[in-house]
Each structure stands twice: as structure tokens, then as C-alpha cells.
Amino acid sequence: MLLFALTIFLSAFLLFQVQPLIGKIILPWFGGTPAVWTTCMLFFQCLLLAGYAYAHAVMALPARKQGLVHLAVLVAALLAGAPTIFPPEGYKPEGDGVPLLQILLVLTVSVGLPYFALSTTGSLVQAWFSRLHPSRSPYPLYALSNIGSLLGLLTFPFLVEPRLGSATQASLWFLGFAGFCLLCGSIAVQTTRASARAAAEPNGDVATAEVPAPTWGLRAVWVALGACASIMLLAMTNQMAIDVASVPFLWVIPLALYLMSFILCFSSEKWYPRWLFYPLFVGATAGVVGLMLAGADAGIEQQALVYCAAIFIYAMVCHGELYRLRPHPRHLTAFYLALSVGGALGGVFVGAIAPLVFSAYYELHIGLVATSLLVLHAFRRDQRLELRGRGVAAVVLAGAAAVAYTLWRVQSDSPDSFRFIAPLAGALLCILLFGFLWSLRVPTGPSDPVLTDSPSGPRWVDAGARINHGRARLAWLLPIAAIVLLAVNLVIEGRYRTSEALTIERGFFGVLRVADRYTHDPLQARRILFHGAINHGFQYRDRERQMWHNSYFAEESGIGTALTRHPKRLAGEPLKIGLLGLGSGTLLTYGRPGDSIRIYEIDPEVEPLSRQYFTYFERTEATTEVVLGDGRLSLEREPDQAYDVLILDAFSSDAIPMHLLTREAFETYFRHLKPDGILAANMSNRHVDIRPVLKQLAQHFAWQFVWIENYSDDPRGVYAADWGLLSNNRAFLDDPLVKTRQGDTSGVSTDLRMWTDDYSNLFAVLKWVQGG
């Protein structure tokens, strides 16, 4: 037993530690966008499916051949991964190509075979254990594997990542994988020998031959439950990463909660009491919809709390129902195969299909409705431990009261939200009534026990414990009505968010939306480019105002100060400007005759939208050039550009592309700047304070750091903005106007470990962690 437990634990630990490890390594290669992690999860889930399919196929082979076949797989994986899984530099993207396919190729080359070998372990070793020890349940081993997975995830951001470089991590991981291969190989040899002995016995293995196979309908339910859990995990993780940052600890927490649900649900049915998770499921749904209504106004604490709680609750419900529908251990590999098919389908839907089919982030809407319908179906399929008693009614009432308070607050903050509150409140009312009817049902009288079609073997239930048919029909109609109202609510919300859009473009790097606002006032009417929920620049519709310096780029802002007070500008000389991140193109308003502005833009959809819907390109007096691809990677490949001003304004929604803020990145920036040049970084962010990072990098490279903050109480459409300027240009630094505008940074601590390509710690600069 110890050998089996240790092998399964180590395989799960390595399986889930390699996910954030390799994800972080390749994240800078593809612009730091949240879609990188979504694509990684798609790859891992599909390979996990392949591993389960392999285990299912191997178990169909003669027992004596199973161990030999798996030994060959382990040897091949060991050779493929040696001596490190760090991806080759030659696979960095060149700026063209399809990012999704490029990421899948890099992952296949670096970790493909080792990950596949690990993914086969859980179900295959459990099946071997069940065959060698038929009197013992293998399902606790599945819970143990998820404990290993959880530890693998949690140790990465809190123990491994802060202490070791990525190259060292990759090499140490491979050493752990080699140890796993030795353990798993020992089990394969042991199983082969045991099978050879069993084959010599006349009644070798017939006890389980008479167990009926699960129906295809039941297998479909297994797949659907796994898919819904996966969709909700990925869709909500993606939403958090868009508005904060795509970094390992924001990947790990949701995935850890997802794994925790496996650990609890597959340990015992007692960890999934329906009387508790039924109202929690309702509350989580209301909370997620509330966040969707709040949009970008929701703080990081609210988003993290609600989304993470919802991920855990949805996963507990889906996996709890899965465990109730588990088969006899004889069909264990088929069960895990169906579960992994569902996980892979969820990953394919969120990572590949949704970006191609939907113009906006609708996968969360679909996931909410699909999960609700599926859970209702699972309730009807397995009605053991039904909700009953007045205590349940009290819990449902308490949950409804909490949800009602939340909805009231949303309504108070945004009176226009009544269009959403009405159908959502109706849905909650229907669910509340269902809870009452279900908990207060009346038995119809005694009857003989009847045999259910339970997938895990015969179970007897008291048919007389069921409610009368009239109340049953009413009870089940209510949640169906609630789900319909929820769907109506989500359709209204989705249409409201996109109804004002002139165009919507969705690609690998996110959703871009152009919309006109304030059209009732000719002087205030403006056209805005949104990336996700964040304003990425606008232009007034009035021609006289179209070239105003607005939004985050006012003349008194940090970037306005750099471009108007640069000594060459004051002397009437042209400037050579580099710009990472185009947005709507507002910074082109600073172009003067003779200026050249070279723009680095990773998203191929941005430039066409800027040229079609805004006039900055046609009206700027500077010459412009757009370079497609990640700005940092493009600069690394280019010869020195000798920029007078280099501007960092590359954001994904409101997230920080952290690979643009490392020591190695700044080495590249300073190589392209003239000795008297200015590096300007947009630090405007609701959640993260970048000042300590920039100040530390400035000190490291012996450049002066200037922080300029401006506010939004301006009739010209100026937004509050924080800019960090790094320069050694004494004439600029001594300019009286620059000195007047700059803020005091003496209290900004640089007592943090420097961000490098190997190390970065977003948690340390979160504003709520700092108390700011």
C-alpha cells in the first residue's frame, strides 16, 4: 500500500507543480496575456484525457503485458525530458503565427511526454491496486492524489517560486520526475509478476466479471459534470486574471480550490451535504451575477472572494454529484476517462471554441446556466439523502436573506440595474419555494423497497419516502423556472454590455470594443476603445477637440510632462519616440513635425480598429510605424533605436504584463534609449502599486526616478493617472515645472526582492496588502 500511495502522491505533486512552472516560463513569450494560462490549461486537460484514455486501453490488455507497456512509456518520457524541461529559446514567437498553436507546440516539446506519463498514473495505478487488493476501495487513493496535486500547486508560488530561478526549478522538477519513474516502474514490475502468478491459478479473477457496465446515459452525465466544473474554473480564473494580472498565485488559488473539492468529495459523501451546498450554490450564482453587473467597479478583494468561493462551491457540487454516481471499481478507468473527457471539453470550450465563436466573454454566462441545469438533473437521478427538515428551510432562508441584501446593495449603487434585479430576484424566489417544498415533503405511506439503477452497485431505497406526485411535479418545475429566469437575466446583461458597441473584436489577447458615449452632448460626445472592461483611450467626436490630450495622457500627466518638457522639445528639435501599446492612439496627439513614433503592439486587432474608428493616425503631425508583436521581444531583436522617449503603456484590460517590469526588460529599454532619454511607465492601476518596483530598478541602473500623479477633476476628459519617469537628463530633472509636478517618493520602500525573468512577486505590491 505504501508504494502505491507514495507513487500516486509524487505523480500528482509533479503533475500540478509543472503547470504554473512552465506557464510562468512561457508567459513573457506571449505578451503576459491571461489567455496564456487558459491555453496551458487546455493543453494539460487534453493531455490528462490522453493519459486516462491510455490507462483505460492498457487495462484492456492481457494482465501480463500491462506493466511492460507502461515501462516503455516511462523510459520514453524520461529520455524526452532529460536533462531539463526548460523550453528551448528557439521556440520564442517571432510576432506572426497563431499564438494558441505556438503555445501548444512549446508545451508539447518541453513537457509533453513527461506530463503524459504522469497523467496516466492516477487511474492506472489505482486500477492495479484494485486488482491486487480486490477487498479494498481504491477511491481514497484518488483523494490522496488530489492532496499531492494541492501541495504541488501551493508550494510553487509560496515556497519554490520566491527562492529558485525558473531554470533551476525546471531541472529540479526533472529530478523529481526521474524518482517517480523508478517508483512507478517498480509497481509495473510487481503487477506483471502478480498477474503471471494469477494467470496460473484456475479461478484467477472472476469475482468482478459479473458487474454490469455503466449505461451510456450515465457516462454522458459524468462527462457533463466534469465539463461544467472545468468551464466554471477556467472562465472565472480568466476573469480574475484579466482585471488584475496573469500570474501564478492568481492561477493557483482557484485551481487549488478546485482540487480541494476533489479531495473532499472523493474521500466521503459526508463532505458534500446537499442541505448545505444547495443554498450555497444559489448564493454563489447570485454573487457571480452581481460581480458581472458591477464590472470593472468591483475591487480586487471582492473579485477574489466571490469568484474563488464560487469556484469552490460549483466544483463541490459537480464533483459531489459525480461521486454519488461513481461506478463499481471494476469500471474505475472508464469513470476517470469520462471525467477527464469532461475536463478537456471544458478547456477546449473556454480556450479554443469561445474565442472563435463569441464576440465577448459569454462562456461564464453559458456555464452558469448549464451547471444549474445539470445539477438539477443529477439531483433527480440520485435522490438519496434528499433535503428534508425545518433546519434546511432555515438555511435556505438565511441564504436567501443574504442574497436579497446583496441585490439591494447593487440596486442602491446602480438604480439602472433594475432590469437585471427583477429576473434574478424571480429566480431566487423560485429556488426558495423549491427548498421549502423539498424540505417539508410528506411521505405517501409505506411501501416495499425498490432496486435503483445506481451505477455503483445495487442500492435499496424506501420508495414510500418520496413526496406525493403533485408536490413533486411542482417542486421540480420551480427550479426549472428559476433557471429560465437566470438565463433571461444573463441574456439581458450580455446584450446591455454590447448593445452600445460600434464593433466588437475578440482574439487571443482579449475582447476589444468600440463604443460612443455622451452622444446627447455634442461637445462631450466621445468614442472609446475598451479592452475587457477597461477604457484604453478615447477621442472626442467634435473635430475641434479630437486632438486634445485626454484620458491618461493629459499635458500635466507624467507622459505629458516628458513629451512637452524634454529639452529637445523646448529647443524645437524633433523627438524619436518608442511606444509599447497603442490603445486608441491618443498619444499620437503629441506628434509634431519631424517627430517619429514607432509603436509596438502585440494584438493584431488594435491597429485596424484605431485607424478605422479614430482619427489619431491621420491627424498626427509625426511619422508613425507599427511593429506587430510583443514590445519587449521586438526590442530584444532590434538594433539600438536611440529613442529620446520610450513609453511603456502596454496593458491587458487592467492587468500588468509583468515581464515588461523585470531587470532584464529594463536592460533592453535602456539599450534603446539615448543617454539623455526618458523612460516613461504608466503605473495607473486600481489594484497594484508599481512604484517600489520602478524605484528599485531605477536605483539598480543608476537612473533618477520621478513619480507624477494627476487627478481627474478636469472638464477636458482627463483621467487620474500615475506615471513613473526614469531619466538622467539633468536639464529635464531640474526643470521647475517638472519639480512642481513630481510627487514625493522618499517614503516608497525598495525593500523587496528585485523582479527578474526568474522572479516576480505581485502579491507584495498589491495595494490592499500594503494597506494603501
Coordinates of C-alpha atoms in Angstrom, one line a residue, residues 376-634:
L376 CA -30.9 19.7 -11.2
H377 CA -30.7 16.6 -13.5
A378 CA -28.1 15.0 -11.1
F379 CA -30.5 15.7 -8.2
R380 CA -33.3 13.8 -9.9
R381 CA -31.0 10.9 -11.0
D382 CA -29.8 10.2 -7.5
Q383 CA -32.2 11.3 -4.7
R384 CA -30.5 9.7 -1.8
L385 CA -30.0 11.9 1.2
E386 CA -32.7 14.3 0.0
L387 CA -33.2 17.7 1.5
R388 CA -35.5 17.4 4.4
G389 CA -36.4 19.0 7.8
R390 CA -37.0 22.5 9.0
G391 CA -33.3 23.1 9.6
V392 CA -32.9 23.0 5.8
A393 CA -35.7 25.6 5.4
A394 CA -33.8 27.8 7.9
V395 CA -30.6 27.5 5.9
V396 CA -32.3 28.3 2.6
L397 CA -34.0 31.3 4.3
A398 CA -30.7 32.6 5.6
G399 CA -29.0 32.2 2.2
A400 CA -31.9 34.0 0.5
A401 CA -31.7 36.8 3.0
A402 CA -28.0 37.3 2.3
V403 CA -28.6 37.3 -1.4
A404 CA -31.5 39.7 -1.1
Y405 CA -29.2 42.1 0.8
T406 CA -26.6 41.9 -1.9
L407 CA -29.1 42.6 -4.6
W408 CA -30.5 45.5 -2.6
R409 CA -27.0 47.0 -2.4
V410 CA -26.4 46.6 -6.1
Q411 CA -29.8 48.3 -6.8
S412 CA -28.9 51.1 -4.4
D413 CA -25.5 51.7 -6.0
S414 CA -26.9 51.5 -9.5
P415 CA -30.6 52.2 -9.9
D416 CA -30.4 51.4 -13.6
S417 CA -29.7 47.8 -12.7
F418 CA -33.4 47.0 -12.0
R419 CA -33.6 45.4 -15.4
F420 CA -31.2 42.7 -14.0
I421 CA -32.5 42.5 -10.5
A422 CA -36.1 41.7 -11.5
P423 CA -35.4 38.4 -13.3
L424 CA -32.7 37.4 -10.8
A425 CA -34.9 38.0 -7.8
G426 CA -37.6 36.0 -9.5
A427 CA -35.2 33.1 -10.0
L428 CA -34.2 33.2 -6.3
L429 CA -37.8 33.2 -5.2
C430 CA -38.5 30.1 -7.3
I431 CA -35.5 28.4 -5.8
L432 CA -36.6 29.4 -2.3
L433 CA -40.0 27.9 -2.8
F434 CA -38.4 24.7 -4.1
G435 CA -36.3 24.5 -1.0
F436 CA -39.4 24.7 1.2
L437 CA -41.4 22.2 -0.7
W438 CA -38.5 19.8 -0.8
S439 CA -37.7 20.1 2.9
L440 CA -41.3 19.8 4.1
R441 CA -42.4 16.9 1.8
V442 CA -44.9 14.4 3.1
P443 CA -44.4 10.6 2.7
T444 CA -47.1 8.8 0.8
G445 CA -47.0 5.8 3.1
P446 CA -45.0 2.6 3.5
S447 CA -44.0 0.5 0.5
D448 CA -41.7 -2.2 -0.4
P449 CA -38.1 -1.3 -1.1
V450 CA -37.2 -0.9 -4.8
L451 CA -33.9 -1.6 -6.5
T452 CA -32.4 1.6 -8.0
D453 CA -30.2 1.7 -11.1
S454 CA -27.3 3.1 -9.1
P455 CA -24.1 3.0 -11.1
S456 CA -22.0 1.9 -8.0
G457 CA -23.9 -1.3 -7.5
P458 CA -27.4 -2.2 -6.1
R459 CA -28.8 0.2 -3.6
W460 CA -32.2 -0.1 -1.9
V461 CA -34.3 2.9 -1.1
D462 CA -37.6 3.3 0.6
A463 CA -40.0 4.3 -2.2
G464 CA -42.5 5.4 0.4
A465 CA -40.2 8.2 1.5
R466 CA -40.9 10.1 -1.7
I467 CA -43.2 13.1 -1.8
N468 CA -46.7 12.8 -3.4
H469 CA -46.7 13.2 -7.2
G470 CA -48.4 16.6 -7.3
R471 CA -46.0 18.3 -4.9
A472 CA -43.1 16.5 -6.7
R473 CA -44.1 18.0 -10.0
L474 CA -44.5 21.5 -8.6
A475 CA -41.2 21.2 -6.7
W476 CA -39.2 20.3 -9.8
L477 CA -40.9 22.9 -12.0
L478 CA -39.8 25.7 -9.7
P479 CA -36.0 25.3 -10.2
I480 CA -36.6 24.9 -14.0
A481 CA -38.4 28.2 -13.9
A482 CA -35.6 29.7 -11.8
I483 CA -33.0 28.6 -14.4
V484 CA -35.1 30.1 -17.2
L485 CA -35.2 33.4 -15.3
L486 CA -31.5 33.2 -14.7
A487 CA -30.9 32.7 -18.4
V488 CA -33.1 35.7 -19.2
N489 CA -31.1 37.7 -16.7
L490 CA -27.8 36.8 -18.3
V491 CA -29.1 37.5 -21.8
I492 CA -30.2 40.9 -20.7
E493 CA -26.9 41.6 -19.1
G494 CA -24.9 40.4 -22.1
R495 CA -27.0 42.5 -24.5
Y496 CA -26.7 45.5 -22.3
R497 CA -22.9 45.3 -22.2
T498 CA -22.6 45.0 -26.0
S499 CA -25.6 47.0 -27.3
E500 CA -23.8 50.3 -27.5
A501 CA -20.8 48.9 -29.2
L502 CA -20.0 50.0 -32.8
T503 CA -17.8 46.9 -33.2
I504 CA -16.5 44.1 -31.0
E505 CA -13.4 42.1 -31.9
R506 CA -12.3 39.1 -29.8
G507 CA -8.9 37.4 -30.3
F508 CA -6.3 35.6 -28.4
F509 CA -5.4 38.8 -26.4
G510 CA -8.9 39.6 -25.3
V511 CA -12.1 41.5 -26.3
L512 CA -11.8 44.9 -27.9
R513 CA -14.9 47.0 -28.0
V514 CA -15.5 50.5 -29.6
A515 CA -18.5 52.5 -28.2
D516 CA -19.8 56.0 -28.4
R517 CA -20.7 57.7 -25.1
Y518 CA -22.4 61.0 -24.1
T519 CA -23.9 61.4 -27.6
H520 CA -26.6 63.7 -26.2
D521 CA -23.9 66.5 -25.8
P522 CA -22.1 67.4 -29.0
L523 CA -19.1 68.8 -27.0
Q524 CA -18.8 65.8 -24.7
A525 CA -19.6 63.0 -27.2
R526 CA -16.7 60.7 -27.4
R527 CA -15.6 57.4 -28.9
I528 CA -13.9 54.9 -26.5
L529 CA -11.8 51.8 -27.0
F530 CA -12.4 49.2 -24.3
H531 CA -10.2 46.2 -23.7
G532 CA -12.3 44.0 -21.5
A533 CA -14.0 46.3 -19.0
I534 CA -11.2 49.0 -19.1
N535 CA -11.1 52.2 -21.0
H536 CA -8.0 52.2 -23.2
G537 CA -8.3 55.7 -24.6
F538 CA -11.0 57.8 -26.2
Q539 CA -11.4 60.6 -28.8
Y540 CA -13.9 63.5 -28.8
R541 CA -16.3 63.4 -31.7
D542 CA -16.2 67.2 -32.1
R543 CA -13.4 67.9 -34.6
E544 CA -12.0 70.8 -32.7
R545 CA -11.4 68.6 -29.7
Q546 CA -10.2 65.4 -31.5
M547 CA -6.5 66.2 -30.9
W548 CA -6.8 67.1 -27.3
H549 CA -4.5 65.4 -24.8
N550 CA -7.1 63.5 -22.8
S551 CA -7.7 60.4 -20.6
Y552 CA -4.5 59.1 -19.0
F553 CA -2.3 61.3 -21.2
A554 CA -3.1 64.9 -20.2
E555 CA -0.4 67.5 -20.7
E556 CA 0.1 67.8 -16.9
S557 CA 0.4 64.0 -16.5
G558 CA 3.7 62.2 -16.3
I559 CA 3.8 61.3 -20.0
G560 CA 2.6 64.8 -21.0
T561 CA 5.4 66.3 -18.9
A562 CA 8.0 64.0 -20.5
L563 CA 6.9 64.8 -24.1
T564 CA 6.4 68.6 -23.6
R565 CA 9.3 69.4 -21.2
H566 CA 12.0 67.3 -22.9
P567 CA 14.9 69.7 -23.6
K568 CA 14.9 68.8 -27.3
R569 CA 11.2 69.7 -27.5
L570 CA 11.8 73.0 -25.7
A571 CA 14.6 73.7 -28.2
G572 CA 12.3 73.0 -31.1
E573 CA 14.0 69.8 -32.2
P574 CA 12.1 66.7 -33.2
L575 CA 11.8 63.7 -30.9
K576 CA 12.2 60.0 -31.7
I577 CA 9.6 58.1 -29.6
G578 CA 9.1 54.5 -28.9
L579 CA 5.7 53.4 -27.6
L580 CA 4.7 49.9 -26.2
G581 CA 1.0 49.6 -26.5
L582 CA -1.2 51.6 -29.0
G583 CA -4.7 51.6 -27.4
S584 CA -6.9 54.1 -29.3
G585 CA -3.8 56.1 -30.3
T586 CA -4.3 59.1 -28.0
L587 CA -0.5 59.6 -27.5
L588 CA -0.2 60.4 -31.2
T589 CA -1.7 63.8 -30.3
Y590 CA 1.8 64.7 -29.1
G591 CA 3.4 64.2 -32.5
R592 CA 5.0 67.3 -34.0
P593 CA 6.5 67.8 -37.5
G594 CA 9.8 65.9 -37.7
D595 CA 8.9 63.5 -34.9
S596 CA 8.9 59.8 -35.4
I597 CA 6.8 57.4 -33.3
R598 CA 7.5 53.7 -33.5
I599 CA 4.6 51.7 -32.0
Y600 CA 5.0 48.1 -30.7
E601 CA 1.6 46.4 -30.5
I602 CA 1.1 42.7 -29.7
D603 CA -2.6 42.5 -30.6
P604 CA -3.2 42.5 -34.4
E605 CA -6.8 43.7 -33.9
V606 CA -5.8 47.0 -32.3
E607 CA -4.2 49.0 -35.2
P608 CA -7.1 48.4 -37.6
L609 CA -9.6 49.5 -35.0
S610 CA -7.6 52.6 -34.2
R611 CA -7.3 53.6 -37.9
Q612 CA -11.0 52.8 -38.7
Y613 CA -12.8 54.4 -35.7
F614 CA -10.4 57.1 -34.6
T615 CA -8.5 59.8 -36.5
Y616 CA -5.3 60.0 -34.5
F617 CA -3.2 58.3 -37.2
E618 CA -4.5 60.6 -40.0
R619 CA -4.2 63.8 -38.0
T620 CA -0.9 63.4 -36.1
E621 CA 1.9 65.5 -37.5
A622 CA 4.5 62.8 -36.7
T623 CA 5.5 59.9 -38.9
T624 CA 4.3 56.6 -37.5
E625 CA 5.3 53.0 -37.8
V626 CA 3.6 50.0 -36.2
V627 CA 5.6 46.8 -35.3
L628 CA 3.4 43.8 -34.7
G629 CA 4.5 41.6 -31.8
D630 CA 5.3 41.8 -28.1
G631 CA 7.1 45.0 -27.5
R632 CA 9.9 43.6 -25.3
L633 CA 10.7 40.7 -27.6
S634 CA 10.7 43.0 -30.6

